[in-house]
mmCIF file of C-alpha atoms and ligand atoms in Angstrom:
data_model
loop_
_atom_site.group_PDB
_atom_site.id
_atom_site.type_symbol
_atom_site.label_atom_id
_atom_site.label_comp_id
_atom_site.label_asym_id
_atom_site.label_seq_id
_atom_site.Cartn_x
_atom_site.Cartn_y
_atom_site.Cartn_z
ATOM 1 C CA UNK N 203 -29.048 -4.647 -7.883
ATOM 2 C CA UNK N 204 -28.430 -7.264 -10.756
ATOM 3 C CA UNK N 205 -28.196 -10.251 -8.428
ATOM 4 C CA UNK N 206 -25.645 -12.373 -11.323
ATOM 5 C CA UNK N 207 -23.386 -9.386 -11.932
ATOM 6 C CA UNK N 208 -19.995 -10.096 -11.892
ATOM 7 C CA UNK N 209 -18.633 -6.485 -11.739
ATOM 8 C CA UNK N 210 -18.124 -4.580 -8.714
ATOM 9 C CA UNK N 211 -17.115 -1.426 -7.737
ATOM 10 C CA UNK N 212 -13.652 -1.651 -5.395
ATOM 11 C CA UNK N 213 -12.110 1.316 -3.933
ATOM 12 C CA UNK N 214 -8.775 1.731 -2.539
ATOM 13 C CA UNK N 215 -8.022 4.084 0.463
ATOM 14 C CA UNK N 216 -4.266 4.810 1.034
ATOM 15 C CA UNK N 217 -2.425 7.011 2.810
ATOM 16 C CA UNK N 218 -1.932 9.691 0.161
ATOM 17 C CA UNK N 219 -4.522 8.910 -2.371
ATOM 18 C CA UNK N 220 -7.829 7.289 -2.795
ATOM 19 C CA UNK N 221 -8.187 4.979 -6.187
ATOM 20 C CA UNK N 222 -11.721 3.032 -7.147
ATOM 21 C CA UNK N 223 -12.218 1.089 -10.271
ATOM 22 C CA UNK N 224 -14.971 -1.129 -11.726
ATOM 23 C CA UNK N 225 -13.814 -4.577 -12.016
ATOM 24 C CA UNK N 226 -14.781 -7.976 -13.819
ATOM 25 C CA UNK N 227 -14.283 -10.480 -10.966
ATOM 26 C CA UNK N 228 -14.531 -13.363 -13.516
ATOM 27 C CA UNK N 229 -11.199 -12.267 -14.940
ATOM 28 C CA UNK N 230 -9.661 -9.185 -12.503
ATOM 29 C CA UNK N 231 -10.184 -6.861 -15.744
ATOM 30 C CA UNK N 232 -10.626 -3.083 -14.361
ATOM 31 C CA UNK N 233 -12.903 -1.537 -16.521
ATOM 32 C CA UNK N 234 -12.100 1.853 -15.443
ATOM 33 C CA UNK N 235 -11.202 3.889 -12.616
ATOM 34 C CA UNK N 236 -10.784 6.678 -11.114
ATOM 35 C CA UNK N 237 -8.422 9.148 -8.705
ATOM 36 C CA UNK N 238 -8.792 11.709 -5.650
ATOM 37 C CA UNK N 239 -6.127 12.708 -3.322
ATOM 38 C CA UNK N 240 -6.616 12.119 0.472
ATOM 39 C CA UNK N 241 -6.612 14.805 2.946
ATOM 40 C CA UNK N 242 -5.323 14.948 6.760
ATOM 41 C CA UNK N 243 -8.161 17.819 7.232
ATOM 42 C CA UNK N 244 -11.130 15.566 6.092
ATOM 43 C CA UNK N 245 -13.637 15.039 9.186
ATOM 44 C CA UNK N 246 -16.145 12.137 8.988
ATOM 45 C CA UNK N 247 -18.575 13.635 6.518
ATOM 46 C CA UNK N 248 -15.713 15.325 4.054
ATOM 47 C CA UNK N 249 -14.021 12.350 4.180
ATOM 48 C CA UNK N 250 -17.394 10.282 3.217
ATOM 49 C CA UNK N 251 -18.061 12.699 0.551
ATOM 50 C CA UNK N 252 -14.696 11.891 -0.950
ATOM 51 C CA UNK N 253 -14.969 8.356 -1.271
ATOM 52 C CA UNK N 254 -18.693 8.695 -2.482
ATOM 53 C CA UNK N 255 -17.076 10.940 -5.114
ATOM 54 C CA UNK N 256 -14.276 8.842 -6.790
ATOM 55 C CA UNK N 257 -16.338 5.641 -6.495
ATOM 56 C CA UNK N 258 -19.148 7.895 -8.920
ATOM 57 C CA UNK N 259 -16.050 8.845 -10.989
ATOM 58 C CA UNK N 260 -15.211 5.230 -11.455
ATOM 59 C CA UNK N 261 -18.918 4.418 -12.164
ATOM 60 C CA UNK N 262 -18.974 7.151 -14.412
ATOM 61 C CA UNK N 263 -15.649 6.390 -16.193
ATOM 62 C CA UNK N 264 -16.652 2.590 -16.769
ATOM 63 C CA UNK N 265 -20.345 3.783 -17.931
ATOM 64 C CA UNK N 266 -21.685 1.673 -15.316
ATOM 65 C CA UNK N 267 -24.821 2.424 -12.676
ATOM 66 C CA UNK N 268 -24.571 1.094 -9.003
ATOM 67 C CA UNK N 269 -27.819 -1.179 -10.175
ATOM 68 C CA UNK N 270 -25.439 -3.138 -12.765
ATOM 69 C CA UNK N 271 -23.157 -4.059 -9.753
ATOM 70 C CA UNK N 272 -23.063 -6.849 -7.242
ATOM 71 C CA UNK N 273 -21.410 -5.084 -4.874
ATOM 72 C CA UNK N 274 -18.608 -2.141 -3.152
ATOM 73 C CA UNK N 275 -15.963 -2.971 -1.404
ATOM 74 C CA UNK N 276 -13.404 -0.287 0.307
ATOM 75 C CA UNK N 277 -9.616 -1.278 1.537
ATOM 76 C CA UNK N 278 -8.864 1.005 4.638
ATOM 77 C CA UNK N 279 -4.974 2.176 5.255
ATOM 78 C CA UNK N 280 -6.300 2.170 8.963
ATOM 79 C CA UNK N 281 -7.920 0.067 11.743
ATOM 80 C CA UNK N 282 -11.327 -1.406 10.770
ATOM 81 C CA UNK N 283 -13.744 -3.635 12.336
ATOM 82 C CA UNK N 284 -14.538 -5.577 9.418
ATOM 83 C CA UNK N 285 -17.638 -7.376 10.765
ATOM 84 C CA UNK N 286 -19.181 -4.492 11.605
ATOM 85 C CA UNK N 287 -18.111 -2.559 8.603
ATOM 86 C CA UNK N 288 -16.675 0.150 11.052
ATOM 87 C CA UNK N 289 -13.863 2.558 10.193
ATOM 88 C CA UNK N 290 -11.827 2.862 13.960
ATOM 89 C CA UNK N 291 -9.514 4.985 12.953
ATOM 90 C CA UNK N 292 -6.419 6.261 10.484
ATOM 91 C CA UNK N 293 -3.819 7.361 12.518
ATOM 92 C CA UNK N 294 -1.759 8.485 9.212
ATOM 93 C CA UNK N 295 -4.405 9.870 7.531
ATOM 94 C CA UNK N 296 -6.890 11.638 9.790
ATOM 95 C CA UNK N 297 -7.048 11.933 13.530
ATOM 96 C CA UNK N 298 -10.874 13.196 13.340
ATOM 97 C CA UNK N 299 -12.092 9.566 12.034
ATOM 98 C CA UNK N 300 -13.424 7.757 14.897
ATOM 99 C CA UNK N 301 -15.875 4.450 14.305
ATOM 100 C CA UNK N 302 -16.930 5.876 11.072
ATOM 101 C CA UNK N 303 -20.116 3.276 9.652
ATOM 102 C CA UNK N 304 -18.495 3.109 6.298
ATOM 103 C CA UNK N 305 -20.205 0.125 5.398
ATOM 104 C CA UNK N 306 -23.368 1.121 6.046
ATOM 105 C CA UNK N 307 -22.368 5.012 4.146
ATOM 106 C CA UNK N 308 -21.722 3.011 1.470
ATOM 107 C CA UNK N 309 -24.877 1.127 1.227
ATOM 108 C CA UNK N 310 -27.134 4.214 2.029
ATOM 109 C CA UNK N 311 -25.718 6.289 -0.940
ATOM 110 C CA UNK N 312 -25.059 3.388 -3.703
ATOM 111 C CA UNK N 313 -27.804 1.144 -2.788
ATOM 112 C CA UNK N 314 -25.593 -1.726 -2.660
ATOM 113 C CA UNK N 315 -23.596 -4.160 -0.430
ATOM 114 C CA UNK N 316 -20.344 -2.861 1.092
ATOM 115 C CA UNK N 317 -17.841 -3.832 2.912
ATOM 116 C CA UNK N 318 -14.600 -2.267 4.042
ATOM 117 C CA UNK N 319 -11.296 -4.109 5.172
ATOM 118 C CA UNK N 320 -7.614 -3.459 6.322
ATOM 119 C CA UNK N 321 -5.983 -2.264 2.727
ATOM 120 C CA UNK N 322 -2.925 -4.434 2.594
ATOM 121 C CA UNK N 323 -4.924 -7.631 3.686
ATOM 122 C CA UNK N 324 -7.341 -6.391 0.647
ATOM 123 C CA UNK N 325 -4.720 -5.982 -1.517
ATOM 124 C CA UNK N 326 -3.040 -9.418 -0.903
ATOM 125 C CA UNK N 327 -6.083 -10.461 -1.860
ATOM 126 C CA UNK N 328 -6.277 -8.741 -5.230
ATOM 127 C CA UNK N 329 -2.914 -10.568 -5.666
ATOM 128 C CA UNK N 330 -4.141 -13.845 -4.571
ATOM 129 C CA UNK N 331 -7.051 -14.367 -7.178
ATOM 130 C CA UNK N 332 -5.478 -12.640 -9.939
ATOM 131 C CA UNK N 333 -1.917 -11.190 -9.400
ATOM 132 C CA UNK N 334 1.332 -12.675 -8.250
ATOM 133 C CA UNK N 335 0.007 -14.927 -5.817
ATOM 134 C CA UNK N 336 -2.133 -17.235 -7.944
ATOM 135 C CA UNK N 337 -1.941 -21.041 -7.212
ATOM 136 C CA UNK N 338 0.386 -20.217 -4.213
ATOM 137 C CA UNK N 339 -0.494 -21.596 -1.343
ATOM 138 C CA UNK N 340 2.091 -19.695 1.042
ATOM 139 C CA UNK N 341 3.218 -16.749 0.369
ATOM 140 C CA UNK N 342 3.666 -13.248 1.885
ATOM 141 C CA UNK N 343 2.586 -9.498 0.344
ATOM 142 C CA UNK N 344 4.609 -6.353 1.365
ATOM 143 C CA UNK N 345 3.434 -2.799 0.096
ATOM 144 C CA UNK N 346 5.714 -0.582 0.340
ATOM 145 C CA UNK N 347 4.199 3.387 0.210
ATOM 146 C CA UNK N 348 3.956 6.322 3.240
ATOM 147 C CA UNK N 349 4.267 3.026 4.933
ATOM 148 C CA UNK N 350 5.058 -0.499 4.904
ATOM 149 C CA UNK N 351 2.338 -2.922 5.407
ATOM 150 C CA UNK N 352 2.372 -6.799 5.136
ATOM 151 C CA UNK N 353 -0.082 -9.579 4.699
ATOM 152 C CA UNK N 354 0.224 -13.700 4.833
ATOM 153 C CA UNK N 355 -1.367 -15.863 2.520
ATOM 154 C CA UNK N 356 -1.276 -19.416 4.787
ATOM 155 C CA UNK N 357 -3.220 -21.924 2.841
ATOM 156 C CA UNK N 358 -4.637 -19.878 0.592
ATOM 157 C CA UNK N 359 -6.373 -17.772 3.003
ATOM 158 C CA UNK N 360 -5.605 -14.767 4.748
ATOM 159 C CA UNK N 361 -3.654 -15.031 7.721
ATOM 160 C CA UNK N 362 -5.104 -12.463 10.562
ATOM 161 C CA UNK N 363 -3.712 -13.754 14.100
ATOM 162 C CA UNK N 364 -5.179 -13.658 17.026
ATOM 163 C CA UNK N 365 -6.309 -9.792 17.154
ATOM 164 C CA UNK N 366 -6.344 -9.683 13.145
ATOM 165 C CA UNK N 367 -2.866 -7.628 12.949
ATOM 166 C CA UNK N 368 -0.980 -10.544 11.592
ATOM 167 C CA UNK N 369 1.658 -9.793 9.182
ATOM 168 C CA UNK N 370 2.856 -6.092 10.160
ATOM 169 C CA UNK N 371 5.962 -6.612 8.624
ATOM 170 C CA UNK N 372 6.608 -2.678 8.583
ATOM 171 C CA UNK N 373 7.344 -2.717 12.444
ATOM 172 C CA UNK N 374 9.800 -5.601 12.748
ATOM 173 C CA UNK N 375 12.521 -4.543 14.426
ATOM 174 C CA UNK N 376 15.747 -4.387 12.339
ATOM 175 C CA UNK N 377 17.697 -1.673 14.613
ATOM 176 C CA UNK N 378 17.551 -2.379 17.926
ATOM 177 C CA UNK N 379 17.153 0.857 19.882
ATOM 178 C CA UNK N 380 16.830 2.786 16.689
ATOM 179 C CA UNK N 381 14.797 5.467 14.713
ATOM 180 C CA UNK N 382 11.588 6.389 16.142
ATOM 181 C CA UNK N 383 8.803 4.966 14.332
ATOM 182 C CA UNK N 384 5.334 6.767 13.871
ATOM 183 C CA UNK N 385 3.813 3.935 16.079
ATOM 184 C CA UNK N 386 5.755 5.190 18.888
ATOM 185 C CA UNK N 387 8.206 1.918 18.695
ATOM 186 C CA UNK N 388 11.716 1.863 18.062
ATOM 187 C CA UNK N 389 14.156 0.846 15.742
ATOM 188 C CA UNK N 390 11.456 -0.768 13.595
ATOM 189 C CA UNK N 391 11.751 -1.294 9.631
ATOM 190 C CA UNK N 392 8.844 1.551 8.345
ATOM 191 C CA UNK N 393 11.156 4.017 10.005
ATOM 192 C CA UNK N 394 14.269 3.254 7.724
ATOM 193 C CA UNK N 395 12.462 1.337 4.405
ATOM 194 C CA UNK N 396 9.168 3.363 3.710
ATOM 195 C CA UNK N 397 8.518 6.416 1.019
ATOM 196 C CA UNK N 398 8.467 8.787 4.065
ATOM 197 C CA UNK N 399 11.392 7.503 5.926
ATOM 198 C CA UNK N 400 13.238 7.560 2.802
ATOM 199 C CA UNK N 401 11.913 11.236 2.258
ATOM 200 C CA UNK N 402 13.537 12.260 5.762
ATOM 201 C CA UNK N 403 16.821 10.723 5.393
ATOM 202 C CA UNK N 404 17.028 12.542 1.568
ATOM 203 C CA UNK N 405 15.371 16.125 3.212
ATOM 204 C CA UNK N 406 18.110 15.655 5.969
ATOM 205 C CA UNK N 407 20.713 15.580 3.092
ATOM 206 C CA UNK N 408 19.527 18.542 1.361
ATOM 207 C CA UNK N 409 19.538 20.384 4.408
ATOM 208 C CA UNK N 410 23.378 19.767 5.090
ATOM 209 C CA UNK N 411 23.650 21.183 1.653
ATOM 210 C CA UNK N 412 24.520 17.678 -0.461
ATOM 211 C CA UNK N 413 23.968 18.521 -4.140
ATOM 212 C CA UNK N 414 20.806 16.856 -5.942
ATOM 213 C CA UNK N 415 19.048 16.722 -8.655
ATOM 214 C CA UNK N 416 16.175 16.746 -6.378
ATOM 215 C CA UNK N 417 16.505 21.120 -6.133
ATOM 216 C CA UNK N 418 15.218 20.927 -9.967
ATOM 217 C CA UNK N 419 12.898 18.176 -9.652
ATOM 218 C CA UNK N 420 10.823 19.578 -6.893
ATOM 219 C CA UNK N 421 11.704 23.406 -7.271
ATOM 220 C CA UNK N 422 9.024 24.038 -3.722
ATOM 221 C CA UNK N 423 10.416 21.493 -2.116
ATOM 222 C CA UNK N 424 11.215 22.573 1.246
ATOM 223 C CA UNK N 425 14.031 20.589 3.326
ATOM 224 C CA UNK N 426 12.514 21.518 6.282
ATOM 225 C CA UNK N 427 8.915 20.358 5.808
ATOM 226 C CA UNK N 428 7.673 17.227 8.081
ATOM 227 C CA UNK N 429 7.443 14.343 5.202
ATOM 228 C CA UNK N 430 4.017 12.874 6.784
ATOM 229 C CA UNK N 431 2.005 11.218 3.966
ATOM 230 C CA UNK N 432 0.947 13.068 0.937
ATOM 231 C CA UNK N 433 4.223 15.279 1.324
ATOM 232 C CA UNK N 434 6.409 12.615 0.786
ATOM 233 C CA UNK N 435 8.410 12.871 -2.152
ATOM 234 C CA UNK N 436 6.689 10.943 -5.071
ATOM 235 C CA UNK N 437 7.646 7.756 -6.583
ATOM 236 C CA UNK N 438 7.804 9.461 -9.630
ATOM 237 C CA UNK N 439 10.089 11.622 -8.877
ATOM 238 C CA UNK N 440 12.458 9.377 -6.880
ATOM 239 C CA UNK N 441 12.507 7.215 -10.014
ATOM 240 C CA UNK N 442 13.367 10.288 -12.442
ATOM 241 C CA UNK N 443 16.595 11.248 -9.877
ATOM 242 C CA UNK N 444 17.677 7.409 -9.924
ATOM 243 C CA UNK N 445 17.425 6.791 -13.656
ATOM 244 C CA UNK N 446 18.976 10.056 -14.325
ATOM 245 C CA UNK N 447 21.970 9.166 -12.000
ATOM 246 C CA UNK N 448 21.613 11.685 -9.055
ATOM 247 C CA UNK N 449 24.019 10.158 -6.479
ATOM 248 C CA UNK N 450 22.338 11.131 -3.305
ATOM 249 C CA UNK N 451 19.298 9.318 -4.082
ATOM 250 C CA UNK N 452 20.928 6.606 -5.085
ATOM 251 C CA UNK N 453 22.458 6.298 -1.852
ATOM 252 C CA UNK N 454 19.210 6.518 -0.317
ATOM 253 C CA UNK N 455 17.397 4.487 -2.087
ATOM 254 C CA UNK N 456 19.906 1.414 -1.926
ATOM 255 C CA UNK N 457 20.130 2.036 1.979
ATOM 256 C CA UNK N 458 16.097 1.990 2.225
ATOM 257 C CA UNK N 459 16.570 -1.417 -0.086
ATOM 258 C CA UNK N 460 18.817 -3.065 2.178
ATOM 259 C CA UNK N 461 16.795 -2.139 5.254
ATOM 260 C CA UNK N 462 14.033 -3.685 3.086
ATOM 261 C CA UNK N 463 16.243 -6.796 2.819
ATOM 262 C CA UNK N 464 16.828 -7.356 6.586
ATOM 263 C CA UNK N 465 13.152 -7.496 7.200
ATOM 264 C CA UNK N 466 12.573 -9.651 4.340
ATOM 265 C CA UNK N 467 15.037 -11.716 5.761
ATOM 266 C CA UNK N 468 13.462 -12.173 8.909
ATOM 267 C CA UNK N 469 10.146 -12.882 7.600
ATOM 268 C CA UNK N 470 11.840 -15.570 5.396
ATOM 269 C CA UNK N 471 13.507 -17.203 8.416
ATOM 270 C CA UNK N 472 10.250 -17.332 10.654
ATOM 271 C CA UNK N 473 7.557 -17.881 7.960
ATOM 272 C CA UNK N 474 9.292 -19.898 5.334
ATOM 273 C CA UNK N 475 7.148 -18.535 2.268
ATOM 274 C CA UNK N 476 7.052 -19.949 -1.123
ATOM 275 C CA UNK N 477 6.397 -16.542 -2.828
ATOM 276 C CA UNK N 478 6.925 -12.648 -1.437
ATOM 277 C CA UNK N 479 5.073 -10.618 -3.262
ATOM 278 C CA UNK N 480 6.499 -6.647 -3.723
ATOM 279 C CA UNK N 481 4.583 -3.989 -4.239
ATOM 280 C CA UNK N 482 3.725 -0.322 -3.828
ATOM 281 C CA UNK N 483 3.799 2.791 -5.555
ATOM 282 C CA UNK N 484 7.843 3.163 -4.955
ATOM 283 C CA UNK N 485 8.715 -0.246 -5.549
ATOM 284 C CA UNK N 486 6.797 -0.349 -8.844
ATOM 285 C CA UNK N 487 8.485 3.156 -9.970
ATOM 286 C CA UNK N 488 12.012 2.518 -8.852
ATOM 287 C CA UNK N 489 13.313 -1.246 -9.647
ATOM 288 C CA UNK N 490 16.972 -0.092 -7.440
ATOM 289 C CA UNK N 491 14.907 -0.257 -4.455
ATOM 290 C CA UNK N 492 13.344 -4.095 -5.408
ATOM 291 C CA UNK N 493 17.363 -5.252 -6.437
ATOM 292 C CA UNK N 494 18.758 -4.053 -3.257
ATOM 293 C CA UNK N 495 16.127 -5.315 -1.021
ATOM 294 C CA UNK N 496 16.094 -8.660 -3.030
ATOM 295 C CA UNK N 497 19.880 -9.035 -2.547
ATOM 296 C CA UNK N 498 19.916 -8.750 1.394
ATOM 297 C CA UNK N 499 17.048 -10.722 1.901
ATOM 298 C CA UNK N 500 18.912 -13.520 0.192
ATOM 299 C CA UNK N 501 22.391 -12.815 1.675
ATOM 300 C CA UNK N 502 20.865 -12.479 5.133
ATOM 301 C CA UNK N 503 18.319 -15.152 5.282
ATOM 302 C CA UNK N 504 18.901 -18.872 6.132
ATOM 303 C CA UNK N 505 20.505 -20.894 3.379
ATOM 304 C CA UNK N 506 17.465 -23.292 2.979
ATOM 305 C CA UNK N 507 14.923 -21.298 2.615
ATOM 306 C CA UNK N 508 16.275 -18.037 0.860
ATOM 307 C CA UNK N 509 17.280 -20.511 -2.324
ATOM 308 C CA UNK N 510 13.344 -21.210 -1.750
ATOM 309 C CA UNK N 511 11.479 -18.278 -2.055
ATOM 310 C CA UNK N 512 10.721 -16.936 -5.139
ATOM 311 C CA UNK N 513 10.366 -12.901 -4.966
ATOM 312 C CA UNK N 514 8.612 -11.235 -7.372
ATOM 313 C CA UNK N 515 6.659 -7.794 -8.286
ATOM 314 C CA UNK N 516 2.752 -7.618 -7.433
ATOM 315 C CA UNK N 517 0.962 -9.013 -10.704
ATOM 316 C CA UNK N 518 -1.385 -6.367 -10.192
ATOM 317 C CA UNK N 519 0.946 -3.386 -10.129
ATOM 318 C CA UNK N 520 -0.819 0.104 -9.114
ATOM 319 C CA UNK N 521 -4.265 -2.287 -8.613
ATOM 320 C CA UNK N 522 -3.986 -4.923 -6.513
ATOM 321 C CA UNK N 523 -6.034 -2.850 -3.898
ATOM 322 C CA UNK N 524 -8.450 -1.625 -6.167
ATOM 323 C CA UNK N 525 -9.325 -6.034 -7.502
ATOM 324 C CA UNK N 526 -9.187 -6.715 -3.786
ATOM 325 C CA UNK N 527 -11.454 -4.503 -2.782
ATOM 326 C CA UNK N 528 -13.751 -4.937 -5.471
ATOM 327 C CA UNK N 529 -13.376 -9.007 -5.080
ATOM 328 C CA UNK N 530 -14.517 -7.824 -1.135
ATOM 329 C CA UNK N 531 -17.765 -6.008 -2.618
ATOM 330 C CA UNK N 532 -18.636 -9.194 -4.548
ATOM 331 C CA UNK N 533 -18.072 -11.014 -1.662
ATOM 332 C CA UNK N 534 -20.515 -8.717 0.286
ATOM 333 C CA UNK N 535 -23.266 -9.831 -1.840
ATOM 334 C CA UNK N 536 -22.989 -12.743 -0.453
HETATM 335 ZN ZN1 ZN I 867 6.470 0.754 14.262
#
């Protein structure tokens, strides 16, 4: 291990896909990276084995060796005991996974310092030392993917409450007594806003037989499939239906904005933030969903502070998890 380097290797671990990248933590530069998809089936050691594998395709990518590093960092979409560098679980990913030493995986098989955090708390970090959240002291970062996960920036430092779950914007409520969410709650805003909820409402549609685009687009798509992670339909995609007019995702996608809204909306009223910071795969791909959420949020919140905040993309855009994790590794060097 080069004890001054000031690369990293930073791997993000998401509901759907994995992503790792070498990055310059003087400037937040990735130097390369590199992609696998997730999978539900993966048991402890398969799932291991994949993130040993795209972190050695990042390496490889960026021409770097594990030596050259200071450090790998991983951001979890699932319940981690940070201080022990313990994987709990990932109830949307993998129901095998059960206090995985991912940390200490890590170490064995790169010969480095690793650490592994919460993936939306990691990637409102990414966005705190080099995205959309520089030189704010306040502000708040919702990801919006198979999920919706949020993170507050108080002070310049993460916000974690008292049993480190701070900042789960996804399940405020926004209907009472509504839509079952996959938490088990009701009513709450993952279940009407997320890439998945917006996949049931459209696979609901094409079921009742409502013309769409969305028959060419996805010729295998199959209306009666469960839309659990990686089947959701793709960001991609939902842009391509949007830009080329397709009026029932249109619909959808402005209904999953203003749910959006609402919940901003209440986070604006309670927290007060300077800055929210947008970002995930679907809010990156389709900018209908940021203008609709963006409008309720500002119609719905209090006067005061709506004319406030100041809500913007994430700086980072695909990476924010990636720099966040890799700013984690660094930080695992100590
Ligand atoms: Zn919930």
């Amino acid at each position: 291990m080069s004890p001054k380097s000031t690369y990293a290797l930073g791997i993000d671990f998401g509901g759907t896909k994995l992503l790792a990248a070498v990055v310059d933590l003087s400037n937040g530069k990735v130097v390369a990276t590199a992609k696998k998809k997730t999978s539900a089936s993966d048991g402890p050691e398969e799932l291991m084995a994949r993130v040993f594998d795209v972190g050695e395709g990042a390496l490889k990518a960026a021409k770097f060796k594990p030596k050259e590093l200071a450090g790998v960092g991983v951001g979890v979409a699932g319940q981690v005991d940070a201080d022990r560098g313990l994987l709990l679980g990932t109830p949307n990913l993998s129901q095998a996974i059960v206090d995985l030493p991912m940390a200490k995986g890590l170490t064995d098989h790169f010969g480095l310092p690793a650490a592994l955090a919460n993936d939306v708390q990691i990637a409102a970090l990414g966005e705190e030392r080099f995205g959309a959240g520089t030189g704010i002291a306040d502000f708040l970062c919702v990801f919006v993917g198979t999920g919706i996960g949020g993170a507050l920036v108080r002070d310049g430092a993460l916000m974690t409450g008292a049993a480190g779950t701070a900042g789960e914007i996804g399940h405020l409520v926004i209907d009472a007594g509504g839509r079952l969410c996959g938490c088990g709650g009701h009513g709450h805003l993952e279940a009407y806003a997320s890439r998945t909820a917006i996949t049931r409402s459209l696979l609901g549609d094409l079921k009742r037989g409502r013309p769409s685009l969305l028959r060419e687009l996805v010729p295998d798509l199959d209306p009666k499939a469960s839309p659990q992670g990686g089947t959701a339909l793709r960001s991609g995609v939902l842009a391509r239906a949007v830009e080329a007019g397709d009026e029932l995702v249109t619909e959808a996608i402005v209904e999953a904005g203003r749910y959006l809204g609402l919940g901003l909306a209440s986070a604006i009223n309670l927290l007060n933030p300077q800055r929210i910071v947008l970002g995930g795969g679907v809010i990156e791909a389709v900018d209908l969903l940021f203008e609709a959420a963006v409008r309720t949020a500002r119609r719905e919140a209090l006067p005061t502070p709506a004319q406030g905040v100041e809500i913007v993309k994430a700086g980072l855009g695909d990476h924010s998890g990636v720099v966040g994790a890799a700013i984690l590794g660094g930080a695992a060097a100590g």
